Amino acid sequence: MHIHVLSLFPDMFSGVFGSSILKKAQEKQAVSLAVTDFRAYSGNKHNQVDDYPYGGGAGMVLKPEPLFQAVEAITANSKKPRIILMCPQGERFTQAKAEELALEEELVFLCGHYEGYDERIREHLVTDEISIGDFVLTGGELGAMTVIDSVVRLLPGVLGNGESPVQDSFSTGLLEHPQYTRPADFRGLKVPDVLLSGNHANIEQWRREQSLYRTWSRRPDLLVNMDLSPAEQKLMTKWENVKNN
């Protein structure tokens, strides 16, 4: 996969792209990452990429020319890359969206600043608009980093254990079960006996129940349309009765 980011502050990505899993993913040639300062496509001697909004109002708006020309330049030899606009008005980012984007060969992220984008960018240039939550940042860079990290870790061979992304929270529809490691007894705080039993069937059942309980107690909204077994529904009824008594 190739990922290209258009930003007014490319230095923000140096540490993130040069560390941890993203660095290893590039070393394994699972992904190539590039960042371009789209001021280079401003077309004016002052490198101005924003202007006052028509009709008046506070703030400045990103002009269409720099982003259109930057995207056209970096995708000249591409097929049909996904062009992603980081925007608080966009689709709420989810694990399902990360899994969808991980199937693409090329992604282009547009990171804006100021008051917003010229609407023609939204309507005629991008294929996706993504928000990482119901809040506003000073720019799209941090949001793009979040999405890129989430997508790249799903690429084949990036994580050491191929099962890791499959068992993540949200990948199964449930939050992930509790995890424990050595020592088995830390200051009197003990690892659940079932995890030390060696009985894999019992361990898997325990993990499923723990995932279900954690989701029920923390994110019940995730269970609304989930197909649960009669035994799992009975468990939730039991937890609900305990909670109400």
XYZ file of N, CA and C in Angstrom:
735
model
N 0.838 -1.195 0.000
C 0.000 0.000 0.000
C 0.877 1.251 0.000
N 0.401 2.292 -0.682
C 1.080 3.585 -0.630
C 0.126 4.600 -0.011
N 0.616 5.372 0.956
C -0.176 6.404 1.608
C 0.530 7.742 1.439
N -0.203 8.710 0.941
C 0.342 10.053 0.739
C -0.498 11.030 1.554
N 0.172 11.920 2.249
C -0.506 12.916 3.083
C -0.198 14.308 2.550
N -1.221 15.120 2.416
C -1.067 16.526 2.043
C -1.318 17.367 3.294
N -0.302 18.119 3.687
C -0.365 18.865 4.943
C 0.416 20.164 4.826
N 0.022 21.138 5.606
C 0.791 22.387 5.705
C 1.909 22.259 6.731
N 1.909 21.175 7.487
C 2.901 20.970 8.536
C 3.472 19.551 8.454
N 4.214 19.251 7.400
C 4.722 17.885 7.201
C 5.652 17.395 8.298
N 6.328 18.309 8.989
C 7.243 17.888 10.054
C 6.521 17.170 11.197
N 5.224 17.386 11.317
C 4.468 16.731 12.380
C 4.486 15.213 12.238
N 4.700 14.723 11.026
C 4.611 13.286 10.775
C 5.936 12.549 10.963
N 7.029 13.286 11.094
C 8.352 12.656 11.140
C 8.469 11.629 12.258
N 8.122 12.023 13.461
C 8.249 11.109 14.589
C 7.312 9.929 14.503
N 6.074 10.174 14.077
C 5.076 9.110 14.005
C 5.429 8.092 12.930
N 5.785 8.573 11.746
C 6.106 7.661 10.643
C 7.457 6.971 10.833
N 8.308 7.538 11.690
C 9.632 6.961 11.896
C 9.762 6.145 13.159
N 8.620 5.747 13.750
C 8.655 5.021 15.018
C 7.706 3.824 15.004
N 7.985 2.899 15.910
C 7.081 1.811 16.252
C 6.600 1.023 15.025
N 5.320 0.678 15.017
C 4.760 -0.204 13.993
C 4.828 0.423 12.600
N 4.622 1.728 12.497
C 4.661 2.364 11.177
C 6.067 2.291 10.581
N 7.076 2.433 11.416
C 8.449 2.295 10.935
C 8.711 0.865 10.477
N 8.284 -0.100 11.278
C 8.498 -1.511 10.932
C 7.732 -1.892 9.670
N 6.535 -1.331 9.508
C 5.735 -1.634 8.321
C 6.444 -1.166 7.054
N 7.113 -0.022 7.130
C 7.870 0.468 5.976
C 9.102 -0.394 5.723
N 9.754 -0.807 6.791
C 10.933 -1.663 6.639
C 10.570 -3.003 6.019
N 9.359 -3.483 6.312
C 8.888 -4.746 5.733
C 8.289 -4.544 4.347
N 8.282 -3.291 3.883
C 7.737 -2.913 2.578
C 6.249 -3.250 2.445
N 5.567 -3.241 3.585
C 4.119 -3.425 3.557
C 3.415 -2.134 3.173
N 4.099 -1.001 3.420
C 3.517 0.295 3.110
C 4.635 1.282 2.814
N 4.344 2.251 1.969
C 5.235 3.402 1.780
C 4.444 4.641 2.177
N 5.109 5.538 2.896
C 4.456 6.728 3.428
C 5.168 7.976 2.925
N 4.406 8.949 2.476
C 4.990 10.195 1.984
C 4.116 11.369 2.423
N 4.763 12.488 2.691
C 4.042 13.694 3.103
C 4.477 14.859 2.226
N 3.517 15.615 1.729
C 3.793 16.764 0.866
C 3.174 18.029 1.454
N 3.951 19.093 1.468
C 3.440 20.396 1.867
C 2.724 20.988 0.652
N 1.411 21.093 0.719
C 0.678 21.537 -0.471
C 0.780 23.036 -0.713
N 1.553 23.756 0.126
C 1.860 25.149 -0.217
C 2.628 25.215 -1.530
N 3.358 24.151 -1.838
C 4.143 24.118 -3.077
C 3.251 24.212 -4.312
N 1.958 23.992 -4.146
C 1.024 24.037 -5.278
C 0.107 25.260 -5.201
N 0.516 26.274 -4.442
C -0.325 27.457 -4.258
C -0.453 28.276 -5.536
N 0.590 28.271 -6.351
C 0.537 29.016 -7.613
C 0.721 30.507 -7.458
N 1.152 30.965 -6.269
C 1.403 32.395 -6.096
C 2.691 32.584 -5.308
N 3.306 33.741 -5.455
C 4.635 33.970 -4.877
C 4.630 33.993 -3.354
N 3.485 34.199 -2.770
C 3.397 34.239 -1.306
C 3.025 32.869 -0.722
N 2.859 31.871 -1.580
C 2.454 30.524 -1.145
C 1.163 30.538 -0.329
N 0.252 31.399 -0.704
C -1.013 31.514 0.010
C -1.957 30.393 -0.405
N -2.485 29.682 0.588
C -3.388 28.562 0.293
C -4.797 28.797 0.850
N -5.014 29.935 1.500
C -6.322 30.222 2.060
C -6.760 31.622 1.679
N -8.044 31.907 1.878
C -8.565 33.240 1.566
C -9.833 33.461 2.385
N -10.329 34.716 2.349
C -11.528 35.048 3.104
C -12.755 34.373 2.487
N -13.718 33.987 3.298
C -14.919 33.329 2.762
C -15.840 34.316 2.055
N -16.382 33.903 0.922
C -17.416 34.706 0.268
C -18.610 34.823 1.211
N -19.193 36.007 1.257
C -20.349 36.225 2.113
C -19.988 36.679 3.512
N -18.661 36.741 3.786
C -18.214 37.185 5.093
C -18.206 36.071 6.125
N -17.711 36.370 7.290
C -17.641 35.388 8.366
C -16.244 35.308 8.943
N -16.147 34.606 10.061
C -14.867 34.505 10.758
C -13.969 33.475 10.106
N -12.657 33.680 10.236
C -11.692 32.682 9.789
C -11.398 32.728 8.308
N -10.505 31.823 7.909
C -10.066 31.716 6.526
C -10.425 30.332 5.996
N -10.564 30.238 4.675
C -10.982 28.993 4.030
C -9.901 28.524 3.070
N -9.601 27.233 3.072
C -8.609 26.691 2.145
C -9.113 26.781 0.714
N -8.254 27.293 -0.158
C -8.588 27.487 -1.555
C -8.590 26.139 -2.294
N -9.366 26.018 -3.367
C -9.410 24.747 -4.088
C -8.153 24.451 -4.908
N -7.528 25.506 -5.505
C -6.424 25.250 -6.439
C -5.277 24.420 -5.856
N -4.730 24.766 -4.689
C -3.575 24.013 -4.194
C -3.862 22.531 -3.981
N -5.016 22.206 -3.402
C -5.320 20.808 -3.127
C -5.659 20.033 -4.391
N -6.409 20.628 -5.291
C -6.695 19.960 -6.562
C -5.398 19.657 -7.307
N -4.530 20.674 -7.407
C -3.294 20.499 -8.170
C -2.342 19.525 -7.485
N -2.292 19.542 -6.159
C -1.426 18.611 -5.432
C -1.904 17.177 -5.618
N -3.195 16.955 -5.486
C -3.738 15.608 -5.667
C -3.505 15.124 -7.096
N -3.754 15.983 -8.060
C -3.553 15.594 -9.458
C -2.097 15.254 -9.739
N -1.164 15.979 -9.127
C 0.262 15.731 -9.352
C 0.702 14.408 -8.748
N 0.285 14.119 -7.507
C 0.780 12.917 -6.843
C 0.032 11.657 -7.263
N -1.108 11.810 -7.941
C -1.865 10.634 -8.389
C -1.871 10.507 -9.907
N -0.958 11.219 -10.570
C -0.940 11.215 -12.042
C -0.796 9.815 -12.613
N -0.055 8.954 -11.932
C 0.164 7.588 -12.423
C -0.609 6.547 -11.622
N -1.593 7.004 -10.882
C -2.381 6.097 -10.048
C -3.615 5.626 -10.790
N -4.225 4.581 -10.237
C -5.476 4.092 -10.800
C -6.641 4.893 -10.208
N -7.202 4.407 -9.120
C -8.290 5.135 -8.470
C -8.043 5.171 -6.967
N -7.141 6.030 -6.498
C -6.865 6.088 -5.063
C -8.041 6.669 -4.292
N -8.163 6.265 -3.047
C -9.159 6.880 -2.172
C -8.583 8.209 -1.700
N -9.334 9.272 -1.865
C -8.928 10.608 -1.442
C -9.735 10.946 -0.198
N -9.057 11.025 0.938
C -9.741 11.121 2.222
C -9.572 12.512 2.825
N -10.684 13.158 3.087
C -10.693 14.478 3.708
C -10.902 14.303 5.213
N -9.932 14.748 6.010
C -10.102 14.729 7.457
C -10.940 15.933 7.854
N -12.099 15.660 8.439
C -13.060 16.748 8.664
C -14.011 16.368 9.799
N -14.297 17.269 10.751
C -15.222 16.936 11.839
C -16.640 16.657 11.361
N -16.961 17.033 10.123
C -18.288 16.756 9.575
C -18.363 15.390 8.907
N -17.230 14.681 8.851
C -17.177 13.436 8.109
C -17.778 12.248 8.838
N -17.717 11.107 8.174
C -18.171 9.835 8.734
C -17.333 9.484 9.962
N -17.979 9.037 11.022
C -17.261 8.648 12.243
C -16.381 7.437 11.944
N -15.093 7.549 12.254
C -14.152 6.481 11.959
C -14.381 5.287 12.882
N -14.384 4.098 12.303
C -14.597 2.869 13.051
C -13.584 1.813 12.610
N -13.535 0.716 13.364
C -12.670 -0.392 12.982
C -13.092 -0.970 11.634
N -14.388 -0.995 11.378
C -14.879 -1.497 10.091
C -14.358 -0.640 8.941
N -14.292 0.671 9.148
C -13.754 1.568 8.116
C -12.263 1.319 7.930
N -11.550 1.081 9.022
C -10.123 0.774 8.925
C -9.902 -0.490 8.112
N -10.714 -1.501 8.355
C -10.595 -2.766 7.619
C -10.909 -2.560 6.135
N -11.865 -1.705 5.850
C -12.204 -1.387 4.456
C -11.044 -0.687 3.755
N -10.464 0.314 4.392
C -9.366 1.073 3.791
C -8.109 0.230 3.646
N -7.923 -0.757 4.524
C -6.739 -1.607 4.471
C -6.705 -2.472 3.211
N -7.814 -2.556 2.500
C -7.871 -3.338 1.263
C -7.445 -2.529 0.042
N -7.251 -1.229 0.224
C -6.906 -0.358 -0.895
C -5.403 -0.413 -1.207
N -5.055 -0.072 -2.446
C -3.647 -0.001 -2.836
C -3.034 1.362 -2.544
N -3.874 2.396 -2.547
C -3.347 3.754 -2.358
C -4.376 4.626 -1.654
N -3.899 5.384 -0.661
C -4.739 6.332 0.061
C -4.069 7.699 0.059
N -4.866 8.741 -0.098
C -4.372 10.115 -0.023
C -5.180 10.835 1.052
N -4.491 11.415 2.030
C -5.151 12.131 3.115
C -4.959 13.635 2.953
N -6.041 14.378 3.063
C -5.993 15.839 3.006
C -6.188 16.385 4.415
N -5.196 17.126 4.886
C -5.242 17.677 6.246
C -5.421 19.184 6.173
N -6.567 19.642 6.603
C -6.852 21.063 6.508
C -6.547 21.822 7.783
N -6.618 23.132 7.662
C -6.465 24.046 8.792
C -7.430 25.205 8.565
N -7.388 26.170 9.450
C -8.220 27.364 9.332
C -9.690 27.022 9.546
N -10.588 27.785 8.930
C -12.013 27.630 9.200
C -12.621 26.430 8.472
N -12.031 26.046 7.364
C -12.588 24.916 6.633
C -12.077 24.865 5.212
N -12.769 24.058 4.398
C -12.388 23.853 3.010
C -13.376 24.562 2.087
N -12.898 24.995 0.947
C -13.806 25.400 -0.121
C -14.669 24.180 -0.463
N -15.965 24.381 -0.552
C -16.893 23.270 -0.731
C -16.627 22.451 -1.988
N -15.993 23.055 -2.992
C -15.703 22.319 -4.233
C -14.691 21.196 -4.004
N -13.853 21.347 -2.983
C -12.934 20.268 -2.607
C -13.735 19.077 -2.115
N -14.700 19.350 -1.275
C -15.535 18.312 -0.697
C -16.384 17.609 -1.757
N -16.914 18.396 -2.676
C -17.871 17.850 -3.639
C -17.223 17.186 -4.845
N -16.042 17.651 -5.251
C -15.503 17.199 -6.533
C -14.099 16.600 -6.483
N -13.485 16.539 -5.314
C -12.130 16.004 -5.245
C -12.042 14.750 -4.392
N -12.678 14.738 -3.253
C -12.491 13.639 -2.305
C -13.483 12.502 -2.551
N -13.099 11.325 -2.071
C -13.989 10.154 -2.130
C -14.578 9.838 -0.763
N -13.877 10.254 0.307
C -14.324 9.963 1.670
C -14.088 11.175 2.560
N -14.977 11.371 3.515
C -14.760 12.347 4.577
C -14.781 11.594 5.898
N -13.735 11.766 6.703
C -13.615 11.002 7.943
C -13.401 11.927 9.127
N -14.105 11.626 10.214
C -13.927 12.303 11.490
C -13.528 11.262 12.525
N -12.614 11.612 13.427
C -12.239 10.657 14.473
C -13.042 10.882 15.756
N -13.996 11.799 15.728
C -14.837 12.011 16.898
C -15.536 13.348 16.859
N -16.452 13.528 17.773
C -17.253 14.750 17.810
C -16.541 15.858 18.582
N -15.414 16.271 18.036
C -14.662 17.390 18.609
C -13.839 17.993 17.480
N -13.291 19.178 17.711
C -12.565 19.894 16.667
C -11.101 20.052 17.064
N -10.196 19.713 16.151
C -8.762 19.899 16.341
C -8.315 21.121 15.538
N -7.094 21.573 15.765
C -6.594 22.722 15.004
C -6.285 22.354 13.567
N -6.152 21.082 13.275
C -5.871 20.649 11.916
C -6.140 19.169 11.762
N -6.060 18.692 10.525
C -6.368 17.296 10.254
C -5.225 16.332 10.479
N -4.044 16.848 10.834
C -2.864 15.982 10.934
C -3.007 14.883 11.985
N -3.424 15.245 13.190
C -3.543 14.240 14.252
C -4.590 13.191 13.907
N -5.668 13.623 13.283
C -6.681 12.672 12.850
C -6.146 11.725 11.785
N -5.403 12.264 10.825
C -4.822 11.432 9.769
C -3.845 10.416 10.348
N -3.034 10.847 11.315
C -2.100 9.910 11.954
C -2.853 8.751 12.599
N -3.956 9.060 13.252
C -4.754 8.040 13.917
C -5.305 7.025 12.915
N -5.874 7.531 11.831
C -6.448 6.649 10.820
C -5.359 5.802 10.158
N -4.251 6.426 9.816
C -3.158 5.710 9.152
C -2.617 4.595 10.039
N -2.395 4.884 11.315
C -1.915 3.864 12.237
C -2.900 2.702 12.309
N -4.175 3.014 12.389
C -5.210 1.992 12.497
C -5.266 1.113 11.259
N -5.039 1.708 10.097
C -5.099 0.971 8.833
C -3.845 0.134 8.615
N -2.679 0.727 8.825
C -1.412 0.049 8.512
C -1.222 -1.203 9.362
N -1.625 -1.167 10.614
C -1.431 -2.335 11.476
C -2.244 -3.541 11.006
N -3.228 -3.315 10.124
C -4.044 -4.395 9.593
C -3.442 -5.044 8.347
N -2.420 -4.420 7.773
C -1.843 -4.957 6.541
C -1.125 -6.274 6.820
N -1.165 -7.208 5.889
C -0.540 -8.514 6.089
C 0.938 -8.395 6.446
N 1.338 -9.104 7.489
C 2.737 -9.158 7.874
C 3.214 -8.034 8.760
N 2.368 -7.035 9.023
C 2.819 -5.882 9.807
C 2.951 -6.235 11.285
N 1.935 -6.881 11.845
C 1.999 -7.285 13.242
C 2.658 -8.653 13.351
N 3.369 -8.871 14.433
C 4.086 -10.131 14.602
C 3.166 -11.331 14.656
N 1.989 -11.169 15.272
C 1.022 -12.247 15.395
C -0.162 -11.939 14.500
N -0.387 -12.781 13.516
C -1.454 -12.538 12.560
C -2.832 -12.528 13.177
N -2.975 -13.123 14.381
C -4.262 -13.149 15.049
C -4.561 -11.850 15.787
N -3.530 -11.037 16.030
C -3.707 -9.845 16.850
C -4.809 -8.921 16.345
N -4.798 -8.515 15.068
C -5.847 -7.596 14.631
C -7.226 -8.227 14.604
N -7.279 -9.553 14.460
C -8.568 -10.243 14.428
C -9.235 -10.203 15.793
N -8.425 -10.222 16.864
C -8.950 -10.270 18.223
C -9.095 -8.894 18.861
N -8.751 -7.850 18.148
C -8.843 -6.500 18.693
C -10.268 -6.155 19.101
N -10.356 -5.190 20.026
C -11.670 -4.611 20.311
C -12.272 -4.070 19.019
N -13.590 -4.268 18.859
C -14.392 -3.807 17.725
C -14.291 -4.719 16.506
N -13.179 -5.464 16.328
C -13.069 -6.330 15.157
C -14.105 -7.438 15.205
N -14.411 -7.934 16.400
C -15.425 -8.975 16.557
C -16.789 -8.386 16.870
N -16.856 -7.072 17.022
C -18.084 -6.418 17.436
C -18.142 -6.197 18.929
N -17.242 -6.869 19.674
C -17.192 -6.736 21.125
C -15.889 -6.081 21.551
N -15.870 -5.533 22.750
C -14.617 -5.056 23.316
C -13.761 -6.258 23.686
N -12.454 -6.070 23.651
C -11.555 -7.186 23.905
C -11.618 -7.622 25.373
N -11.430 -8.913 25.594
C -11.426 -9.487 26.936
C -10.190 -9.030 27.714
N -10.187 -9.160 29.066
C -9.017 -8.804 29.868
C -7.808 -9.669 29.506
N -6.623 -9.082 29.606
C -5.378 -9.797 29.321
C -4.508 -9.827 30.577
N -3.763 -10.927 30.735
C -2.854 -11.062 31.872
C -1.522 -11.648 31.387
N -0.456 -11.378 32.125
C 0.840 -11.987 31.842
C 1.542 -12.283 33.168
N 2.762 -12.781 33.125
C 3.513 -13.126 34.341
C 3.835 -11.865 35.159
N 3.880 -11.965 36.478
C 3.716 -13.185 37.288
C 2.245 -13.537 37.510
N 1.987 -14.794 37.841
C 0.616 -15.251 38.082
C 0.048 -14.654 39.357
N 0.929 -14.301 40.293
C 0.510 -13.678 41.552
C 1.360 -12.430 41.766
N 0.752 -11.259 41.652
C 1.458 -9.996 41.850
C 0.827 -9.270 43.027
N 1.577 -9.223 44.144
C 1.108 -8.551 45.364
C -0.250 -9.079 45.825
N -0.447 -10.369 45.642
C -1.709 -10.977 46.047
C -2.805 -10.863 45.015
N -2.536 -10.176 43.914
C -3.498 -10.041 42.805
C -3.222 -11.172 41.822
N -4.165 -12.098 41.712
C -3.908 -13.334 40.984
C -4.594 -13.361 39.617
N -3.933 -14.038 38.693
C -4.504 -14.284 37.373
C -5.649 -15.289 37.528
N -6.763 -15.108 36.844
C -7.871 -16.072 36.942
C -7.412 -17.505 36.673
N -7.893 -18.429 37.479
C -7.459 -19.817 37.395
C -7.674 -20.424 36.008
N -8.739 -20.031 35.350
C -9.054 -20.639 34.054
C -7.930 -20.416 33.043
N -7.241 -19.266 33.143
C -6.174 -18.970 32.192
C -4.924 -19.809 32.453
N -4.839 -20.404 33.633
C -3.693 -21.239 33.986
C -4.014 -22.722 33.835
N -5.252 -23.017 33.438
C -5.706 -24.407 33.426
C -5.186 -25.222 32.251
N -4.865 -24.541 31.155
C -4.454 -25.269 29.959
C -5.618 -25.810 29.155
N -6.839 -25.607 29.618
C -8.035 -26.068 28.914
C -8.472 -24.977 27.937
N -8.129 -25.161 26.676
C -8.345 -24.094 25.690
C -9.823 -23.802 25.441
N -10.653 -24.813 25.517
C -12.089 -24.597 25.316
C -12.652 -23.715 26.425
N -12.263 -24.004 27.670
C -12.728 -23.193 28.801
C -12.180 -21.765 28.732
N -10.925 -21.660 28.283
C -10.314 -20.331 28.148
C -11.064 -19.500 27.123
N -11.375 -20.105 25.963
C -12.093 -19.368 24.918
C -13.479 -18.961 25.385
N -14.159 -19.853 26.140
C -15.483 -19.514 26.664
C -15.385 -18.367 27.663
N -14.374 -18.414 28.541
C -14.165 -17.336 29.518
C -13.910 -16.011 28.814
N -13.062 -16.046 27.798
C -12.739 -14.806 27.074
C -13.964 -14.233 26.378
N -14.762 -15.093 25.784
C -15.977 -14.632 25.122
C -16.921 -13.987 26.136
N -17.097 -14.631 27.279
C -17.994 -14.082 28.293
C -17.464 -12.760 28.847
N -16.152 -12.681 29.031
C -15.557 -11.450 29.527
C -15.700 -10.318 28.504
N -15.524 -10.629 27.231
C -15.715 -9.630 26.178
C -17.156 -9.140 26.164
N -18.074 -10.088 26.294
C -19.494 -9.741 26.307
C -19.826 -8.856 27.511
N -19.292 -9.236 28.690
C -19.574 -8.452 29.894
C -18.975 -7.046 29.787
N -17.745 -6.971 29.306
C -17.097 -5.668 29.192
C -17.855 -4.772 28.223
N -18.341 -5.345 27.135
C -19.113 -4.570 26.156
C -20.452 -4.151 26.740
N -21.101 -5.073 27.418
C -22.400 -4.785 28.053
C -22.273 -3.660 29.076
N -21.195 -3.667 29.847
C -21.043 -2.690 30.923
C -20.500 -1.348 30.457
N -19.724 -1.347 29.357
C -19.074 -0.115 28.925
C -19.634 0.467 27.628
N -19.993 -0.412 26.692
C -20.496 0.054 25.393
C -21.714 -0.751 24.962
N -22.805 -0.666 25.718
C -23.998 -1.456 25.367
C -24.552 -1.150 23.980
N -24.230 0.023 23.451
C -24.703 0.369 22.113
C -24.192 -0.586 21.055
N -23.033 -1.213 21.306
C -22.463 -2.139 20.336
C -23.238 -3.447 20.247
N -24.084 -3.712 21.236
C -24.807 -4.978 21.298
C -26.194 -4.910 20.660
N -26.609 -3.731 20.257
C -27.985 -3.536 19.804
C -28.359 -4.481 18.662
N -27.516 -4.580 17.657
C -27.839 -5.406 16.490
C -26.990 -6.675 16.403
N -26.384 -7.061 17.512
C -25.502 -8.227 17.507
C -26.313 -9.510 17.676
N -25.934 -10.523 16.914
C -26.599 -11.826 16.982
C -25.964 -12.634 18.118
N -26.643 -12.719 19.246
C -26.128 -13.411 20.418
C -26.869 -14.729 20.625
N -26.179 -15.683 21.194
C -26.783 -16.987 21.467
C -27.760 -16.866 22.637
N -28.693 -17.803 22.775
C -29.607 -17.778 23.927
C -28.859 -17.769 25.261
N -27.737 -18.506 25.341
C -26.951 -18.536 26.576
C -26.366 -17.159 26.881
N -25.908 -16.457 25.848
C -25.336 -15.123 26.042
C -26.412 -14.115 26.430
N -27.583 -14.239 25.833
C -28.693 -13.362 26.205
C -29.117 -13.606 27.652
N -29.074 -14.877 28.070
C -29.406 -15.223 29.452
C -28.394 -14.608 30.425
N -27.120 -14.637 30.020
C -26.074 -14.025 30.849
C -26.329 -12.544 31.047
N -26.676 -11.847 29.956
C -26.921 -10.406 30.050
C -28.128 -10.105 30.927
N -29.143 -10.950 30.852
C -30.311 -10.776 31.724
C -29.911 -10.924 33.186
N -29.026 -11.900 33.448
C -28.524 -12.106 34.814
C -27.779 -10.881 35.299
N -26.882 -10.336 34.452
C -26.114 -9.145 34.839
C -27.026 -7.952 35.082
N -28.058 -7.838 34.258
C -28.997 -6.727 34.397
C -29.752 -6.831 35.714
N -30.152 -8.048 36.086
C -30.877 -8.242 37.347
C -29.998 -7.905 38.544
N -28.724 -8.328 38.473
C -27.774 -8.030 39.558
C -27.577 -6.513 39.675
N -27.477 -5.866 38.541
C -27.263 -4.408 38.513
C -28.441 -3.667 39.144
N -29.641 -4.159 38.915
C -30.847 -3.468 39.367
C -31.253 -3.819 40.793
N -30.573 -4.795 41.400
C -30.946 -5.227 42.759
C -29.919 -4.744 43.793
